[in-house]
Short mmCIF file of C-alpha atoms in Angstrom, two decimals:
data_model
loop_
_atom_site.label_atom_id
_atom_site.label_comp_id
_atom_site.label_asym_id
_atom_site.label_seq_id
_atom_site.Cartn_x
_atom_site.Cartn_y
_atom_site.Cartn_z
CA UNK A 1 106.94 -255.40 -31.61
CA UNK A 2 106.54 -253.12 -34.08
CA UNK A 3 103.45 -251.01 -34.81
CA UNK A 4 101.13 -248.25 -37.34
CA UNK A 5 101.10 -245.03 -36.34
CA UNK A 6 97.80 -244.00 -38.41
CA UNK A 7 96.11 -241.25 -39.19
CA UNK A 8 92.77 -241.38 -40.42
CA UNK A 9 90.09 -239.12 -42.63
CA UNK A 10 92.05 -238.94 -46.06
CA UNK A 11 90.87 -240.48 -48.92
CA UNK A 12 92.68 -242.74 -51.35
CA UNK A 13 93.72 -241.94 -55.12
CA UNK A 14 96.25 -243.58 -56.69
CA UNK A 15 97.09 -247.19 -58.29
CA UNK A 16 98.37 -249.96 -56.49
CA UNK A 17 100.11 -253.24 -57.92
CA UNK A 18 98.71 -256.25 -56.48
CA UNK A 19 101.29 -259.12 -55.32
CA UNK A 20 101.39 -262.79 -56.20
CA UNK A 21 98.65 -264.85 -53.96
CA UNK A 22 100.14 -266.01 -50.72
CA UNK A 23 97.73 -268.88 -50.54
CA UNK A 24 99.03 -270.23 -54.49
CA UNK A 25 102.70 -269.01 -53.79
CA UNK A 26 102.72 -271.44 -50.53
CA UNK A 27 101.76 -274.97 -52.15
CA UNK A 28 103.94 -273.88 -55.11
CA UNK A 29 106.96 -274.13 -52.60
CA UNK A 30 105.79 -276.95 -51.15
CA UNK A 31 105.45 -278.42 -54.99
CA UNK A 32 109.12 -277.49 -55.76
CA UNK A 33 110.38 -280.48 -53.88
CA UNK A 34 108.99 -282.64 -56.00
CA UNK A 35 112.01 -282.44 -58.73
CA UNK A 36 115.52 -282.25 -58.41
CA UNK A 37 115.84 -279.74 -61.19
CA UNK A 38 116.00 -275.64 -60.41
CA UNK A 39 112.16 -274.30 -59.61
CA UNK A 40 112.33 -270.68 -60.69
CA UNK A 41 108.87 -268.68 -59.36
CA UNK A 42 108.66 -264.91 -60.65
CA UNK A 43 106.91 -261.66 -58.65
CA UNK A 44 107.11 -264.21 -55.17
CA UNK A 45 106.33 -262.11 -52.48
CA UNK A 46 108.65 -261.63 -49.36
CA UNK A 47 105.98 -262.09 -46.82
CA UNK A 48 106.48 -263.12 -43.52
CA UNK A 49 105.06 -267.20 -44.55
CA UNK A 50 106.67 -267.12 -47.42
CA UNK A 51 109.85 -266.51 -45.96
CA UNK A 52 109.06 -269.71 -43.24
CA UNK A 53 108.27 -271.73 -45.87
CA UNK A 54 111.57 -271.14 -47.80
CA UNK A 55 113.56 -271.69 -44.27
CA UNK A 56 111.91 -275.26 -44.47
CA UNK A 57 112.45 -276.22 -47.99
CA UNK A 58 116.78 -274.91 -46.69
CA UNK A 59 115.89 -277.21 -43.56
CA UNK A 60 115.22 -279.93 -45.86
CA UNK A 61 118.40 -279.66 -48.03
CA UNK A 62 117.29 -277.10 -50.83
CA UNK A 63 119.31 -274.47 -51.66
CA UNK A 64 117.13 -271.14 -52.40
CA UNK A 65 118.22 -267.42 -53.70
CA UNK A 66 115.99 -264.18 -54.34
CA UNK A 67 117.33 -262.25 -57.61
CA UNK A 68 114.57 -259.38 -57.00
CA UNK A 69 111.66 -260.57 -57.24
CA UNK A 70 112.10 -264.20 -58.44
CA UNK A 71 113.11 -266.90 -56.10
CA UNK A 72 115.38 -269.51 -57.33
CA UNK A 73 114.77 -273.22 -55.48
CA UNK A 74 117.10 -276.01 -56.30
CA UNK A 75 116.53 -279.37 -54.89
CA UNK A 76 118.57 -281.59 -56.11
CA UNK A 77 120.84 -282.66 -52.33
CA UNK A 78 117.50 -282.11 -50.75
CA UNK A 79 117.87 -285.36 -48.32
CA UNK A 80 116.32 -284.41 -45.00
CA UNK A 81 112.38 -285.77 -44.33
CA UNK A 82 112.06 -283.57 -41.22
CA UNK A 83 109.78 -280.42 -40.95
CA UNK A 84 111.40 -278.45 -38.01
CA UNK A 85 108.81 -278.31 -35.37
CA UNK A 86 109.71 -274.36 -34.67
CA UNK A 87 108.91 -273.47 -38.19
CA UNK A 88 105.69 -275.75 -38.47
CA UNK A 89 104.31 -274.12 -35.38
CA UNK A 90 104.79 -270.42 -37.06
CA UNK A 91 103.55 -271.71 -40.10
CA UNK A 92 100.08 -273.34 -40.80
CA UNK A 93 100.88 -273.89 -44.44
CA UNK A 94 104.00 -276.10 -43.42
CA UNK A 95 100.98 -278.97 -43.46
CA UNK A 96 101.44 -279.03 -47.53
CA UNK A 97 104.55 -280.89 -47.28
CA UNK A 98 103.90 -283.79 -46.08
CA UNK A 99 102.52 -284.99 -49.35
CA UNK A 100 105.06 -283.97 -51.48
CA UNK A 101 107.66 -284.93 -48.95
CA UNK A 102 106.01 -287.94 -48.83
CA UNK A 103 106.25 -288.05 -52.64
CA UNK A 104 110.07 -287.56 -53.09
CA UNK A 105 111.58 -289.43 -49.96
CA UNK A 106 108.67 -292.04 -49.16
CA UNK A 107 108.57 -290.85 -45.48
CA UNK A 108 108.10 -287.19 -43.83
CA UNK A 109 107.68 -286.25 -39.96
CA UNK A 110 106.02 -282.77 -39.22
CA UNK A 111 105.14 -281.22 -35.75
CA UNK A 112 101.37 -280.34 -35.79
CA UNK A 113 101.40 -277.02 -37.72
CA UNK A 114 100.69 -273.58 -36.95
CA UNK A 115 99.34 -269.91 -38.05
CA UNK A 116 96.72 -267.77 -36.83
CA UNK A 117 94.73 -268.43 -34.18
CA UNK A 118 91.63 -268.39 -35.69
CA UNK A 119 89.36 -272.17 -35.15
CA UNK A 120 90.71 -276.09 -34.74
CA UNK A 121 91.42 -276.20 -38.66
CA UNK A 122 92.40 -280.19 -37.82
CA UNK A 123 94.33 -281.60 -40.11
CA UNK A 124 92.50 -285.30 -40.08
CA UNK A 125 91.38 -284.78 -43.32
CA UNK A 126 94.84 -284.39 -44.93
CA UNK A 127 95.71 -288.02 -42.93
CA UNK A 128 92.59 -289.66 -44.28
CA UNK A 129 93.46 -288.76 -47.36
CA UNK A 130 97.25 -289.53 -47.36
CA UNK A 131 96.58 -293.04 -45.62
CA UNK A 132 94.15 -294.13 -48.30
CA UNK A 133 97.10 -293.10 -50.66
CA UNK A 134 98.84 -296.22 -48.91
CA UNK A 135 100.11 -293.92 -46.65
CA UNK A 136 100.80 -295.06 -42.99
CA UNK A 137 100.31 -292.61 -40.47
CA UNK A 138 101.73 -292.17 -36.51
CA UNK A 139 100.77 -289.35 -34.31
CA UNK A 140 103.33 -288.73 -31.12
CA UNK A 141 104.45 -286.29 -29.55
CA UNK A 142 102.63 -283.41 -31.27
CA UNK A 143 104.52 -284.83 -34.22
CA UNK A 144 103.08 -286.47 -37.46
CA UNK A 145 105.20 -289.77 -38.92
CA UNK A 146 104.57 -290.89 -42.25
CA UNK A 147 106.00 -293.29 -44.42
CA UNK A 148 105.26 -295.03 -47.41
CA UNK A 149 106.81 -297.86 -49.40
CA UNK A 150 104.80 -297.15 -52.48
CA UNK A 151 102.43 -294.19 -53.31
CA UNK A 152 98.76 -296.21 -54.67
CA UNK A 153 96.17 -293.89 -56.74
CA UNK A 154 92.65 -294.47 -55.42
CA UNK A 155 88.60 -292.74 -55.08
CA UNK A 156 88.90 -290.19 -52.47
CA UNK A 157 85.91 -288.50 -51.02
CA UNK A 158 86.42 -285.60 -49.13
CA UNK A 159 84.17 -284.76 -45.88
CA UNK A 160 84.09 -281.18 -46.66
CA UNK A 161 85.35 -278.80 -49.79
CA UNK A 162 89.02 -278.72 -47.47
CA UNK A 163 91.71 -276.34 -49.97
CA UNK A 164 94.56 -277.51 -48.03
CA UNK A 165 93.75 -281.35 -47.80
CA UNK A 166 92.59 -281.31 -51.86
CA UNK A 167 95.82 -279.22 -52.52
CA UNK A 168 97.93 -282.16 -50.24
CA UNK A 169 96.36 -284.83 -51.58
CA UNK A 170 97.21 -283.76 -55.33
CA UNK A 171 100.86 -283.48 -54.17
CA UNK A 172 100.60 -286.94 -52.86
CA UNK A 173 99.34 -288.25 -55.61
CA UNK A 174 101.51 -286.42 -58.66
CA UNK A 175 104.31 -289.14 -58.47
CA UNK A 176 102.11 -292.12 -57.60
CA UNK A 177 101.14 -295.29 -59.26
CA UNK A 178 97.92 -295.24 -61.40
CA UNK A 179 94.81 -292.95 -60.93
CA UNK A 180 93.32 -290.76 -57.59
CA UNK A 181 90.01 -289.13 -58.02
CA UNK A 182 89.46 -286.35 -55.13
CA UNK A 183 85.70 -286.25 -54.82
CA UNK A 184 84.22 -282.75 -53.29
CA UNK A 185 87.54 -281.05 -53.93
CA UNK A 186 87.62 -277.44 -53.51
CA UNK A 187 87.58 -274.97 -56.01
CA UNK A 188 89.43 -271.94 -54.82
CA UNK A 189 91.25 -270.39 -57.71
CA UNK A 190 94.73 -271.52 -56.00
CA UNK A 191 94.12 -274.76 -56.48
CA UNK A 192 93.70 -274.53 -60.36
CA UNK A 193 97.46 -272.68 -60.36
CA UNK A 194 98.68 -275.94 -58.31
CA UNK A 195 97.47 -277.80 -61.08
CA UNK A 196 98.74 -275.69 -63.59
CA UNK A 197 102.24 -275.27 -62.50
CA UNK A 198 102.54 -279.27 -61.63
CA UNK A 199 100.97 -279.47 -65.38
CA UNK A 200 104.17 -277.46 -66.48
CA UNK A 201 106.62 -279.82 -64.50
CA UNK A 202 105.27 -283.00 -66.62
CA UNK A 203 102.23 -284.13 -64.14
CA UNK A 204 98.66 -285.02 -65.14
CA UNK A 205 96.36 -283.15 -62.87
CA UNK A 206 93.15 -282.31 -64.76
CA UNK A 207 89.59 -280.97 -63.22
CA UNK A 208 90.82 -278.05 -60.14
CA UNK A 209 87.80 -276.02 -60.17
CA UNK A 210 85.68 -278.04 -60.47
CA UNK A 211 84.58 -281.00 -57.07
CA UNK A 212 86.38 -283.53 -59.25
CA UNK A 213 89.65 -283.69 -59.56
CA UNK A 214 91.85 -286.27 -61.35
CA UNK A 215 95.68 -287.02 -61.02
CA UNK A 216 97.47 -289.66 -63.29
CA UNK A 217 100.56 -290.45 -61.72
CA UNK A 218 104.16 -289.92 -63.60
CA UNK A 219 107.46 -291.07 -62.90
CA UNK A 220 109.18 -288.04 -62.89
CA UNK A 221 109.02 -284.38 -62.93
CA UNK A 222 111.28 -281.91 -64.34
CA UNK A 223 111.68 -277.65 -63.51
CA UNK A 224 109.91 -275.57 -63.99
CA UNK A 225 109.66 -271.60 -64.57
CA UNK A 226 106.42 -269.98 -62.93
CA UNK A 227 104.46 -266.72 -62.42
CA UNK A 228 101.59 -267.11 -59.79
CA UNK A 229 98.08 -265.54 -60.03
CA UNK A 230 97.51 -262.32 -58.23
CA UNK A 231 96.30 -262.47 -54.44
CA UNK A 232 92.70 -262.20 -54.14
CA UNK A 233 92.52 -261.08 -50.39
CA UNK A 234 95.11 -258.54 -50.98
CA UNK A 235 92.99 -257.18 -54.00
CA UNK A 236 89.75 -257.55 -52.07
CA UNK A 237 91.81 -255.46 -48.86
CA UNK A 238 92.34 -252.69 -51.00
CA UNK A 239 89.26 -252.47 -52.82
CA UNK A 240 87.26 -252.32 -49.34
CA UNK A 241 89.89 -249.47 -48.45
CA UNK A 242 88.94 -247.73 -50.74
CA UNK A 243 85.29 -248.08 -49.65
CA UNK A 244 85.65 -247.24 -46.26
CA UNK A 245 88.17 -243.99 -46.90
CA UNK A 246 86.60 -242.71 -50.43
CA UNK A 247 88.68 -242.19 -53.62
CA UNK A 248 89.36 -243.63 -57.02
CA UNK A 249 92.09 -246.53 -56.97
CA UNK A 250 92.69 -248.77 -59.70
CA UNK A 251 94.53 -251.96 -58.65
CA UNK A 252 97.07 -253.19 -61.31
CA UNK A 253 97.43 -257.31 -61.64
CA UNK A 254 94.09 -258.03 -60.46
CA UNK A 255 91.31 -260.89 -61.22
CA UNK A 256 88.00 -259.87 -61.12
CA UNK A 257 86.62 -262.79 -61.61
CA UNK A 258 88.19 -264.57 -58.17
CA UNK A 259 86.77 -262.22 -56.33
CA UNK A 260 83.24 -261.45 -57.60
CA UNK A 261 81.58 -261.50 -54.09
CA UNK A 262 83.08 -258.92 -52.73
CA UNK A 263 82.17 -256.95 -56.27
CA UNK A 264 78.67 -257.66 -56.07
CA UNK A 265 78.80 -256.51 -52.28
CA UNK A 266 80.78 -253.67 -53.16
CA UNK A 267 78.73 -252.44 -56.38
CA UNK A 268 75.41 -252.79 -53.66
CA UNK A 269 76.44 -250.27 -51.52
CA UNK A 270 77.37 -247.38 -54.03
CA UNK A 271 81.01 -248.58 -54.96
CA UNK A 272 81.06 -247.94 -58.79
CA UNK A 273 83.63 -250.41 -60.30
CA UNK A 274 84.71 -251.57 -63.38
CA UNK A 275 86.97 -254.11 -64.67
CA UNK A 276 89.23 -253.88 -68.08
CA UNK A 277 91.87 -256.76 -68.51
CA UNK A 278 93.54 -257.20 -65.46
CA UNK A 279 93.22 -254.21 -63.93
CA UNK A 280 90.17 -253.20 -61.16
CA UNK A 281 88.97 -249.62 -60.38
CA UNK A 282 87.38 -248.27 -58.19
CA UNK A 283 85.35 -244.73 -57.31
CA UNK A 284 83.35 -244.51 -53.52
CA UNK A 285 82.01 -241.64 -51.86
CA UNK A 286 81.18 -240.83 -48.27
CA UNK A 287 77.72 -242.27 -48.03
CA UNK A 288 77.38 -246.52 -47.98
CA UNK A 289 74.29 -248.33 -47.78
CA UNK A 290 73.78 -251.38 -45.69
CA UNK A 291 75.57 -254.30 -46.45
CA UNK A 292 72.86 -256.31 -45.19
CA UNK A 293 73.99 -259.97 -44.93
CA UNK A 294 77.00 -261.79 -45.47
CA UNK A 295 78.05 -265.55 -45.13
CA UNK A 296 81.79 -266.79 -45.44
CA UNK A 297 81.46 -269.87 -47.72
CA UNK A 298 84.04 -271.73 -49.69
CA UNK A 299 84.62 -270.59 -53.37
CA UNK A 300 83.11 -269.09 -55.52
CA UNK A 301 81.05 -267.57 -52.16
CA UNK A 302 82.10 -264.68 -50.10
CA UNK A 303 85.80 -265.82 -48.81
CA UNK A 304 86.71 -266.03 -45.00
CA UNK A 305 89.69 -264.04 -45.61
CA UNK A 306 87.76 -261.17 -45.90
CA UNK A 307 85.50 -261.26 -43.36
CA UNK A 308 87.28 -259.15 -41.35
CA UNK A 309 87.93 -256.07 -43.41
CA UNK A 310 84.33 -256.06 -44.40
CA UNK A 311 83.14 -256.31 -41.31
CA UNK A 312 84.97 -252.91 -40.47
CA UNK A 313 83.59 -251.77 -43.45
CA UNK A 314 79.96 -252.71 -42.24
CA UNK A 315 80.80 -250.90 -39.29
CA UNK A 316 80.41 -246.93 -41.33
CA UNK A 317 77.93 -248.18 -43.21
CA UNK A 318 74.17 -247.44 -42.99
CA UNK A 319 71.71 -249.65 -41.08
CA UNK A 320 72.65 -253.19 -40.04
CA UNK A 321 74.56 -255.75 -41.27
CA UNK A 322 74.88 -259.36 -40.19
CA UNK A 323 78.16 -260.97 -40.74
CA UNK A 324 78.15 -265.33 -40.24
CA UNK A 325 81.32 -266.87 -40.37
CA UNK A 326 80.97 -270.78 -41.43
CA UNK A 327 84.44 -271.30 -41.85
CA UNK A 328 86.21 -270.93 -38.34
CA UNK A 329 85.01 -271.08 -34.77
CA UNK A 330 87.10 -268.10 -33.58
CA UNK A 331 87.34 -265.51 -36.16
CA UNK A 332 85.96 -262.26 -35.00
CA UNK A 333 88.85 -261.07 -32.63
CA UNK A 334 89.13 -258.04 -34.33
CA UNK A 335 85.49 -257.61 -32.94
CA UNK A 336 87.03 -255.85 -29.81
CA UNK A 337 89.17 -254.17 -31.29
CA UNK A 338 86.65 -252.39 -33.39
CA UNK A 339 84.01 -251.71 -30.25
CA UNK A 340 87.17 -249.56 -28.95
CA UNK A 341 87.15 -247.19 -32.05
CA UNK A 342 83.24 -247.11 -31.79
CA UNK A 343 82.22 -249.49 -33.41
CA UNK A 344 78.64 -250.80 -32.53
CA UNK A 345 78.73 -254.66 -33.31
CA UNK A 346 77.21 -257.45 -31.08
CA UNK A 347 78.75 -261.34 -31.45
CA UNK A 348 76.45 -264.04 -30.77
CA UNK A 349 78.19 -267.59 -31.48
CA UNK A 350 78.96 -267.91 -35.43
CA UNK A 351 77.14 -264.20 -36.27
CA UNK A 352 78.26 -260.91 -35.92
CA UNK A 353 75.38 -258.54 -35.82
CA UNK A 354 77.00 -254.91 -37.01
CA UNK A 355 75.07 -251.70 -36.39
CA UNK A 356 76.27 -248.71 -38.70
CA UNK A 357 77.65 -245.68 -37.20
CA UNK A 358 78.62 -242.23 -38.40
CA UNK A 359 82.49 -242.39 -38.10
CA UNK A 360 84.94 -244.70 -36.21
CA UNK A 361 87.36 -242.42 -33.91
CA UNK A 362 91.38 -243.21 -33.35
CA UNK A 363 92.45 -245.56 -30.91
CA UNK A 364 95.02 -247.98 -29.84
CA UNK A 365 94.46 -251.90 -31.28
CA UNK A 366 95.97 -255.02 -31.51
CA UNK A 367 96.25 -257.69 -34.49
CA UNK A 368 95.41 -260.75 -33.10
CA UNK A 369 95.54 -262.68 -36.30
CA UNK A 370 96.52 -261.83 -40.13
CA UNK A 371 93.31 -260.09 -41.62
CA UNK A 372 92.23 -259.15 -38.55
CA UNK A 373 94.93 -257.05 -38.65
CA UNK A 374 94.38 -255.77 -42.48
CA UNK A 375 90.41 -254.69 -40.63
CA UNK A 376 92.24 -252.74 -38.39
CA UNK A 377 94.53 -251.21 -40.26
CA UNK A 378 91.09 -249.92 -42.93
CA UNK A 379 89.28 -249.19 -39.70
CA UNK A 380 91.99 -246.89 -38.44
CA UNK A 381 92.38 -245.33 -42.31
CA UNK A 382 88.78 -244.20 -41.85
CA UNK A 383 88.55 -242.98 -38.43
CA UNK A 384 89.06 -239.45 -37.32
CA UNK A 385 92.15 -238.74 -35.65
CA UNK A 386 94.89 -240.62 -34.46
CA UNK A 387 95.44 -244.82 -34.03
CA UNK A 388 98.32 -247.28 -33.55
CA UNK A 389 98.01 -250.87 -34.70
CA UNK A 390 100.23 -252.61 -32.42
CA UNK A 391 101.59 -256.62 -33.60
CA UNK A 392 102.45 -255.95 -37.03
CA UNK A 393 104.14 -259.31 -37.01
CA UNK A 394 100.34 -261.04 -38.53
CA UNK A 395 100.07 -258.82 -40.95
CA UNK A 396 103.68 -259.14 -42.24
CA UNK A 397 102.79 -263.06 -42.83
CA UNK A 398 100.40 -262.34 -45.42
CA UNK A 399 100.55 -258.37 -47.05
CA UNK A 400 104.09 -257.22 -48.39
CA UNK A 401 105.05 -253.24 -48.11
CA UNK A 402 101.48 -252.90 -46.99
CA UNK A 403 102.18 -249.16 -45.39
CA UNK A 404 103.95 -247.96 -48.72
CA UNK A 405 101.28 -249.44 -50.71
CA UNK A 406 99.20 -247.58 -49.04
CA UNK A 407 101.19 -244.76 -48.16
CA UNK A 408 101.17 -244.03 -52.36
CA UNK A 409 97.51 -243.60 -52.24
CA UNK A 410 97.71 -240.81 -50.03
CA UNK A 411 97.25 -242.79 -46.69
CA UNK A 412 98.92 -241.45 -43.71
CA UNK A 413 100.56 -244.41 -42.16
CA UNK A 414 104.02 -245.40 -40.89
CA UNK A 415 105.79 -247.98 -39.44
CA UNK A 416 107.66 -247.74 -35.86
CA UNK A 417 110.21 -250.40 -35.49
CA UNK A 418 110.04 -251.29 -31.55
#
């Protein structure tokens, strides 16, 4: 199990690049299956989910190949409707290909998927929407069984704003017959580069970004050659490192605009940051004012993803701060964590109620989930003297070369390979 050996107090100068978005990269692989001609997706990161969900699209008959940073996917003897149940279970993302397995064999059979253990996330609302795509729909076993003889546009209305059901349900629906209109769709920027790369394949997905979303079905589509947005939590991560540590760091690759909560958060507490093109910087000194109150809510609000890092950045800031996560039942587990580097921070169901204190002091923690880890990780950056980060293995699924990223801001951080 490997583990950070950290130590804290220096501030961070320095540019970093930002990767390509694990949560657009992940559909995008799921999307690939849809044609049998070569999928070719540029700057893909080699993080830990990534890597699972290429082992599935091999487990399914596609034949992959990394030429640096661009993966190669080719299709085309793909024959196998079978998600592994191993690599569902490590992987909650696996979920996304039922509908596009669906799509190109007419049947698909998943075990219940996986990920971080952080609230039920069911997946009902995925089945509700496949089955009124004509869909029929077993559950045994812990395994999902699907099959379909015909794909049949309809009006879908979506309980809640779900990204991964709107995301399956447009995969679904790309090779079907007629019209589907998803009804409170979400609008998470990933979602408009699903669109836009099944756009470039020959679909007709219009409206992601908006609640409405509308998918003409086509017969075919063809390959396609792809370069996915830049991750917003990995951007946001940084950005609230260098709040906690102090420092100037401009982040190359960036979008502003996807993550303007956490800028408007940021800019509130002293952060001075501006944006030109596609590139983010930032300047922070010691002192932080009160973050006040935040509330995870589905885009354009502040995004669950990075509830966790700011909540250790609440935790050196002045005053209080109350932190409610609407999202997922059990995502403060870092919580702990944090109280044993000094952190003062009391959790009362859904609300985290954060009281400010001078400096967080070294200590040895454990990642319980992804970006829970990421907190840890800024929260040990920041303290004085020495911590380890132990169960590296969640933070691997979603940051690549975190330390050395890092590391070239002037963090001192390395890896111990156990």
């Amino acid at each position: 199990m490997d583990k950070f050996i950290i130590e804290g107090g220096r501030r961070l100068c320095g540019e970093v690049e930002i990767q390509s978005a694990k949560n657009a990269v992940l559909p995008l692989l799921a999307a690939s299956i849809l044609t049998d001609e070569r999928v070719i997706i540029h700057r893909c990161p080699r993080i830990r989910d990534v890597l699972n969900m290429i082992e599935i699209l091999c487990e399914l008959g596609c034949k992959t190949s990394f030429e640096g940073e661009t993966l190669v996917i080719d299709s085309a003897d793909a024959a196998n409707h079978e998600i592994p149940s191993a690599l569902a279970k490590e992987l909650r993302s696996s979920v996304f290909m039922l509908g596009s397995v669906i799509a190109r064999f007419g049947k698909a059979r998943i075990a219940y998927p996986g990920g971080c253990d952080i609230g039920l996330r069911p997946v009902d609302l995925h089945l509700k929407g496949l089955k009124s795509l004509n869909v029929s729909i077993a559950e045994e076993g812990g395994y999902i069984n699907c099959a379909c003889d015909r794909l049949i546009g309809t009006d879908i209305l979506l309980d809640c704003p779900s990204v991964g059901a709107t995301e399956n349900i447009i995969l679904a629906s790309v090779k079907g017959e007629g019209v589907t209109v998803i009804r409170n769709a979400a609008k998470e920027p990933e979602i408009c580069d699903l669109q836009n790369f099944l756009n470039r394949m020959g679909a007709k997905v219009s409206g992601c970004g908006t609640s409405t979303v509308r998918v003409e079905g086509v017969k075919k589509l063809h390959g396609v050659e792809y370069t996915p947005i830049p991750d917003r939590i990995e951007a946001g991560t940084f950005l609230i490192a260098a709040a906690m540590c102090g420092g100037e760091v401009a982040l190359k690759r960036a979008s502003a605009d996807n993550i303007a909560a956490l800028i408007h958060k940021l800019r509130e507490i002293s952060c001075k940051i501006t944006v030109k093109n596609d590139k983010i910087y930032i300047k922070s000194g010691s002192a932080r004012k009160s973050l006040r109150m935040i509330e995870t809510m589905p885009y354009p609000g502040f995004p669950t993803d990075l509830q966790a890092p700011v909540t250790a950045l609440a935790c050196i800031s002045e005053g209080s701060t109350v932190i409610v996560e609407n999202l997922f039942e059990t995502r403060f587990k870092h919580v702990p964590e944090l109280i044993r580097m000094g952190a003062d921070i009391t959790v009362r169901g859904r609300a985290a109620f954060v009281r400010g204190v001078p400096v967080l002091h070294g200590a040895d923690v454990v990642a319980g989930d992804l970006r829970g880890g990421a907190a840890l990780t800024l929260a040990a950056l920041s303290a004085e003297g020495m911590s380890t980060v132990t169960d590296l293995s969640h933070i691997d699924r979603g940051y690549s070369e975190f330390e050395y990223k890092l590391s070239a801001l002037g963090a001192k951080i390395r890896r111990i390979r156990v």
